C-alpha positions as protocol buffer text, in pm:
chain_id: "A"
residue {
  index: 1
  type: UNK
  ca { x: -3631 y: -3042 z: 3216 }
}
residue {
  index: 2
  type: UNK
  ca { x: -3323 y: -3107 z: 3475 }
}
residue {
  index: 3
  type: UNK
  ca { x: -3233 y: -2836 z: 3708 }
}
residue {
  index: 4
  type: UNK
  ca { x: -2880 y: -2781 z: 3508 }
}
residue {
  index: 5
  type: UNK
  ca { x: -3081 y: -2701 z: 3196 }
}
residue {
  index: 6
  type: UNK
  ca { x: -3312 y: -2436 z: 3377 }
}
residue {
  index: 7
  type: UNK
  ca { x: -2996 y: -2296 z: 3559 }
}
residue {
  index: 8
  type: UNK
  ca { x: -2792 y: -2309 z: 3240 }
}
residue {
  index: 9
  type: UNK
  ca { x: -3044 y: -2332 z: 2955 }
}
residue {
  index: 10
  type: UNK
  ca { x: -2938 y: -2382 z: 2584 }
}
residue {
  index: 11
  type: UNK
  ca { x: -2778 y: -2095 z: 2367 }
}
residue {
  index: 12
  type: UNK
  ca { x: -2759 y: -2106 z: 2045 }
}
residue {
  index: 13
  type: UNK
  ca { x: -2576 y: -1863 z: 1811 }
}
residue {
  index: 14
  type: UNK
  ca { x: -2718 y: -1741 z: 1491 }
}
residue {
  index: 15
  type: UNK
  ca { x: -2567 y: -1814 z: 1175 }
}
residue {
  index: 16
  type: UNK
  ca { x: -2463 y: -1409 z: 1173 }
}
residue {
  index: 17
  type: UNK
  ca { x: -2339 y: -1438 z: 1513 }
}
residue {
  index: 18
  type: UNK
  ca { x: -2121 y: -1716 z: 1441 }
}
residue {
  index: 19
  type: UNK
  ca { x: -2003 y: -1548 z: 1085 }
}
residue {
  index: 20
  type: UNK
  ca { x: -1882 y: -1225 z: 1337 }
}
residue {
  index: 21
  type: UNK
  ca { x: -1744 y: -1446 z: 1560 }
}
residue {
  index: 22
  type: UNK
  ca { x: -1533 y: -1594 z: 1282 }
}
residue {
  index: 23
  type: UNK
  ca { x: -1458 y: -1266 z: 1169 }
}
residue {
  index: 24
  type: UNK
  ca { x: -1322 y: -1132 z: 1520 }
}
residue {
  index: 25
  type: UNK
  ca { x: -1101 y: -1412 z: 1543 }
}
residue {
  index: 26
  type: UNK
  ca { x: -905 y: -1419 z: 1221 }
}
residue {
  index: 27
  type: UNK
  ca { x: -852 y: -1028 z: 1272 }
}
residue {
  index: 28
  type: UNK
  ca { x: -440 y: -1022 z: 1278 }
}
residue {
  index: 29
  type: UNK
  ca { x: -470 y: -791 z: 1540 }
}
residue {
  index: 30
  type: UNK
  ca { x: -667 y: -1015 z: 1789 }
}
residue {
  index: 31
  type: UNK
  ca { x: -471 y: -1337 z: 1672 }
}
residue {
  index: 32
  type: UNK
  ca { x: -142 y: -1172 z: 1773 }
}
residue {
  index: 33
  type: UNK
  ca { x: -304 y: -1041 z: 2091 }
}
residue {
  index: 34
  type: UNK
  ca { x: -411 y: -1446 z: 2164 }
}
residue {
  index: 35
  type: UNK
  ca { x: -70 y: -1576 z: 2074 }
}
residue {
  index: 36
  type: UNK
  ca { x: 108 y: -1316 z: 2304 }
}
residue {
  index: 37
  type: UNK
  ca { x: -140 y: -1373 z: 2601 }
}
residue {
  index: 38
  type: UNK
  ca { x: -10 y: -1796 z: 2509 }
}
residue {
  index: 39
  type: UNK
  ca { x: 363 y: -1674 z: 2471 }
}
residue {
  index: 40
  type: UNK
  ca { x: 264 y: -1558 z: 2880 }
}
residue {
  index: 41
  type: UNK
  ca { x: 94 y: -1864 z: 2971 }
}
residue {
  index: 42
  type: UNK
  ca { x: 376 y: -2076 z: 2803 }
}
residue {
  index: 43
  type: UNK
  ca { x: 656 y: -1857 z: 3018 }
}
residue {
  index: 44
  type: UNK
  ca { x: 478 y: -1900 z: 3310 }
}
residue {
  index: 45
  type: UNK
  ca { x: 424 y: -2250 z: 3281 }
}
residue {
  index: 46
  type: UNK
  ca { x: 827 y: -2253 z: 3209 }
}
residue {
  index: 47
  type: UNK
  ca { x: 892 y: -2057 z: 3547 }
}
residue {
  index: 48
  type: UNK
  ca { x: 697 y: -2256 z: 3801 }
}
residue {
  index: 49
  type: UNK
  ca { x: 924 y: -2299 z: 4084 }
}
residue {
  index: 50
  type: UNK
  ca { x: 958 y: -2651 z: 4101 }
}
residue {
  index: 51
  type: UNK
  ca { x: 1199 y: -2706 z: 4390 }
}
residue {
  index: 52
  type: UNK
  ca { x: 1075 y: -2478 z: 4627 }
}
residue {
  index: 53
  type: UNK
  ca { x: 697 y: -2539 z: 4644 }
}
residue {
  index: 54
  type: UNK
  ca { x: 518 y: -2857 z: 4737 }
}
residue {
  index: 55
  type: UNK
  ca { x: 394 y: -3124 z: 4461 }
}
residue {
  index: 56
  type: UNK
  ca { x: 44 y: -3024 z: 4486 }
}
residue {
  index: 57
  type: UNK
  ca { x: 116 y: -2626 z: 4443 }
}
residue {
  index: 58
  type: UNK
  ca { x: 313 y: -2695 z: 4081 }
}
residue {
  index: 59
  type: UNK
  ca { x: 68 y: -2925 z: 4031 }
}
residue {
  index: 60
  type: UNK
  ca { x: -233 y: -2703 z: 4057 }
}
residue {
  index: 61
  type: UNK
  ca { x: -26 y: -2415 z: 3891 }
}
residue {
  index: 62
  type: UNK
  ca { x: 13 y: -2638 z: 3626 }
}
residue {
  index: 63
  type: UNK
  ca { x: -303 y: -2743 z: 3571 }
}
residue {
  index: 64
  type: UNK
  ca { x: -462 y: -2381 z: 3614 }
}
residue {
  index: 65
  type: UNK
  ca { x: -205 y: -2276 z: 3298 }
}
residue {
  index: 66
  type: UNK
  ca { x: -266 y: -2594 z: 3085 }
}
residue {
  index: 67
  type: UNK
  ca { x: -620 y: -2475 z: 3115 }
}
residue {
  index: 68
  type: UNK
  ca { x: -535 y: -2124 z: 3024 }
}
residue {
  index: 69
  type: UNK
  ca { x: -342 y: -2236 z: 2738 }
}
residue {
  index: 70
  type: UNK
  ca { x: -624 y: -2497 z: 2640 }
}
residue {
  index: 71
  type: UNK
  ca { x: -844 y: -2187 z: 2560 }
}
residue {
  index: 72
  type: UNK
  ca { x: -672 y: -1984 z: 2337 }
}
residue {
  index: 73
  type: UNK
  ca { x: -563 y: -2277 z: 2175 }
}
residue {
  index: 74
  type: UNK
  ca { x: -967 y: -2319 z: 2086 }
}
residue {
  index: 75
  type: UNK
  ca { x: -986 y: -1945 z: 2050 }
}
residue {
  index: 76
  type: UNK
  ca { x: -709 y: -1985 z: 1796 }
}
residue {
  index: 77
  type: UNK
  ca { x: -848 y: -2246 z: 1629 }
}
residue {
  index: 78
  type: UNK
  ca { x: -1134 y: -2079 z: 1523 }
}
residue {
  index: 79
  type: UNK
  ca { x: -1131 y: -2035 z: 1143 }
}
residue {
  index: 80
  type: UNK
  ca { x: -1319 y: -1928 z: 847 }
}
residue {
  index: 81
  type: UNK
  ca { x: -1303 y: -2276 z: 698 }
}
């Protein structure tokens, strides 16, 4: 066994886990929530000051909201097909 799997061993879900899990995320409530917190990410990503900060700072901003926006994508994705 490596020392990243006894650190980080496996996790698996069970099949009612994963049903609930499916469940959570096509609630209306929570899928509006997730596509306001990406409206944010989206605005933010809009906003970066471009001209006034160095290369590397947008680019690291830009990256760290990609990221954040990568996420609920996958959260968002989750169906109940």
């Amino acid at each position: 066994m490596s020392l990243a799997s006894q650190i980080l061993p496996d996790h698996t879900l069970t099949p009612v886990q994963v049903d609930h899990l499916i469940t959570v995320f096509n609630d209306p409530t929570v899928r509006d929530y997730l596509k306001g917190l990406a409206r944010e990410c989206s605005r933010d990503l809009l906003e970066l000051p471009i001209l006034s900060e160095t290369p590397e700072s947008v680019h690291k901003k830009h990256l760290f909201v990609s990221g954040q926006l990568l996420v609920l994508s996958t959260l968002l994705s989750i169906s109940k097909e």
